[in-house]
XYZ file of C-alpha atoms in Angstrom:
201
model
C 83.870 -28.469 -111.341
C 81.052 -26.126 -112.963
C 82.429 -23.960 -116.237
C 81.340 -21.008 -114.277
C 82.513 -22.282 -110.556
C 85.439 -22.842 -112.660
C 85.909 -18.711 -114.150
C 84.972 -17.543 -110.552
C 87.707 -19.866 -108.790
C 90.301 -18.420 -111.545
C 89.154 -15.032 -111.323
C 89.747 -16.002 -107.939
C 93.052 -17.140 -108.044
C 94.522 -14.066 -110.385
C 93.025 -11.793 -108.123
C 94.896 -13.816 -104.249
C 98.622 -13.788 -107.182
C 98.143 -10.351 -108.741
C 97.454 -8.975 -104.566
C 100.301 -10.688 -103.278
C 102.533 -9.324 -105.494
C 101.526 -5.274 -105.095
C 101.460 -6.177 -100.858
C 104.174 -7.348 -101.897
C 105.774 -4.652 -103.150
C 104.077 -1.428 -101.752
C 102.995 -3.073 -98.333
C 98.750 -2.652 -97.377
C 98.950 0.656 -96.341
C 99.709 1.922 -100.411
C 98.765 -1.116 -101.972
C 95.300 -0.030 -103.957
C 92.191 -2.162 -105.202
C 92.095 -0.073 -108.399
C 95.842 -1.684 -108.841
C 95.004 -4.614 -108.097
C 91.501 -5.022 -110.496
C 93.392 -3.360 -113.832
C 95.995 -5.578 -113.548
C 94.053 -8.594 -112.757
C 92.333 -7.013 -115.668
C 88.590 -8.219 -113.603
C 86.123 -5.249 -112.878
C 85.772 -4.152 -109.604
C 82.610 -6.076 -109.204
C 84.258 -9.178 -109.835
C 86.532 -8.457 -107.210
C 83.982 -7.379 -104.454
C 81.923 -10.733 -105.445
C 84.704 -12.330 -103.868
C 85.821 -9.851 -100.824
C 83.996 -7.992 -98.807
C 87.980 -5.463 -98.949
C 90.799 -4.980 -99.552
C 91.079 -6.259 -95.595
C 89.691 -9.603 -97.148
C 91.589 -9.845 -99.946
C 94.751 -9.221 -97.565
C 93.372 -11.484 -95.156
C 93.347 -14.665 -98.407
C 96.799 -13.919 -99.260
C 97.807 -13.674 -95.997
C 96.206 -17.575 -95.950
C 97.983 -18.549 -98.831
C 101.023 -17.447 -97.841
C 101.267 -19.753 -94.202
C 99.988 -22.839 -95.999
C 102.781 -22.961 -98.327
C 105.002 -22.459 -95.076
C 103.186 -25.066 -93.329
C 103.556 -27.787 -96.290
C 107.944 -26.413 -97.462
C 107.913 -27.412 -93.262
C 105.550 -30.622 -93.131
C 107.500 -31.797 -96.144
C 111.175 -31.123 -94.821
C 109.375 -32.874 -91.588
C 108.255 -35.983 -93.314
C 111.865 -36.882 -94.615
C 113.336 -37.144 -91.116
C 112.949 -40.565 -89.200
C 112.928 -38.304 -85.835
C 110.570 -35.741 -84.476
C 113.666 -33.961 -83.032
C 114.983 -33.966 -86.901
C 112.003 -33.288 -88.211
C 111.734 -30.360 -85.859
C 114.803 -28.694 -86.464
C 114.254 -29.620 -91.058
C 110.662 -27.717 -90.105
C 112.431 -24.375 -88.461
C 114.978 -24.271 -91.560
C 112.144 -24.586 -93.749
C 110.294 -21.689 -91.805
C 113.245 -19.475 -91.848
C 113.927 -20.068 -95.809
C 110.524 -19.196 -96.586
C 110.573 -16.351 -93.573
C 114.113 -15.007 -96.757
C 111.579 -14.444 -99.076
C 110.257 -10.596 -99.868
C 106.653 -11.206 -100.114
C 107.122 -13.714 -97.013
C 108.344 -11.060 -95.242
C 106.462 -7.770 -96.131
C 103.170 -9.158 -95.764
C 103.347 -12.582 -93.809
C 106.121 -10.685 -91.179
C 105.745 -7.571 -91.077
C 102.060 -6.469 -91.876
C 100.048 -9.287 -91.193
C 99.792 -8.749 -87.860
C 98.525 -5.815 -87.675
C 95.758 -6.098 -90.631
C 94.935 -9.502 -89.961
C 94.687 -9.117 -85.700
C 95.481 -10.757 -82.889
C 92.503 -12.965 -83.018
C 92.857 -14.521 -87.096
C 96.525 -14.074 -87.129
C 96.374 -17.136 -84.482
C 94.124 -18.793 -86.419
C 96.444 -18.087 -89.491
C 99.458 -19.551 -86.806
C 97.857 -22.403 -85.470
C 96.486 -24.123 -89.068
C 99.892 -23.703 -90.107
C 103.719 -23.497 -88.190
C 102.254 -23.431 -84.760
C 99.931 -26.128 -85.474
C 103.211 -27.905 -86.957
C 105.906 -27.592 -83.897
C 103.001 -28.431 -81.690
C 102.126 -31.375 -83.196
C 105.565 -32.832 -84.124
C 107.466 -31.388 -80.461
C 104.843 -33.294 -78.849
C 105.931 -36.374 -79.860
C 109.102 -35.703 -79.376
C 108.523 -35.122 -76.022
C 106.789 -37.698 -75.993
C 108.172 -39.702 -71.631
C 110.861 -36.375 -71.530
C 111.054 -36.444 -67.358
C 110.297 -31.987 -67.379
C 107.555 -31.940 -69.948
C 104.085 -31.560 -68.586
C 101.101 -30.832 -70.369
C 100.799 -27.316 -71.895
C 104.895 -27.527 -72.658
C 104.414 -28.828 -76.370
C 102.355 -25.663 -76.885
C 104.051 -22.987 -75.181
C 107.277 -24.378 -76.568
C 105.380 -23.742 -80.100
C 104.113 -20.192 -79.554
C 108.282 -19.634 -78.129
C 109.710 -21.480 -81.192
C 107.800 -19.888 -83.720
C 108.581 -16.496 -82.222
C 112.072 -16.724 -82.114
C 111.675 -17.759 -85.241
C 109.671 -14.615 -86.282
C 111.709 -12.412 -84.459
C 115.297 -13.563 -86.048
C 113.406 -14.063 -89.643
C 113.532 -10.368 -89.732
C 116.592 -9.481 -88.904
C 117.434 -10.948 -92.693
C 115.921 -8.175 -95.674
C 118.000 -5.196 -92.783
C 121.236 -7.302 -92.325
C 124.219 -6.157 -94.471
C 125.068 -9.672 -95.846
C 121.681 -10.968 -95.798
C 122.875 -14.791 -97.267
C 124.842 -14.669 -94.139
C 122.452 -13.610 -91.677
C 120.249 -16.412 -92.628
C 122.913 -19.042 -92.119
C 123.516 -18.094 -88.707
C 119.980 -17.983 -87.654
C 120.053 -21.969 -88.796
C 122.665 -22.190 -87.278
C 121.449 -21.003 -84.174
C 118.985 -23.104 -84.327
C 120.379 -25.673 -84.529
C 121.916 -24.257 -81.018
C 118.788 -24.143 -79.361
C 116.928 -26.876 -80.791
C 118.976 -29.238 -79.351
C 119.603 -27.275 -75.936
C 115.744 -28.426 -75.811
C 116.512 -31.943 -76.633
C 118.597 -32.203 -74.122
C 116.699 -30.474 -71.435
C 113.661 -32.820 -72.434
C 115.295 -35.559 -72.715
C 113.104 -38.952 -71.626
C 112.763 -39.865 -68.347
C 114.321 -42.930 -67.170
């Protein structure tokens, strides 16, 4: 990487880091690019060199969060021996990440509306849903009830359930206790799926 390219990448990374804090603290609607460039100590020209507008910068932040979520899910799953154990580990990792304030505000609350459905699906497919679908495909191999498309359908259903449950964490009287209950419910849910989709004899 040339020195110019390195400086450009450093500026981009700084903008994403500052924007992430801004979007997490104020939400997309109230976040201001003026505040972002001031905190990042870059010019508005530098911002618009890398990103067309606030929405494009927000999308970059969302994509980064998606990669972080996927990376943790994959890392936790890699420690397990069976696909179902890996699936549970990945789901618990998703909940763990979703309990963080920046993930709550940016990824779960604002992203679906701001990014748009088509782009949101791409981010999810590259991240959490992609992980779920791959892992379910392995876990459902030879299952009596599994048909073509079953892993895809179940991956979207599980992801929806996890996102919905995770949104309840910050509003709970005891967020830590709520997370524990969600972890337990996730275990029960996946145990039930495993039983229903047992391999054919």
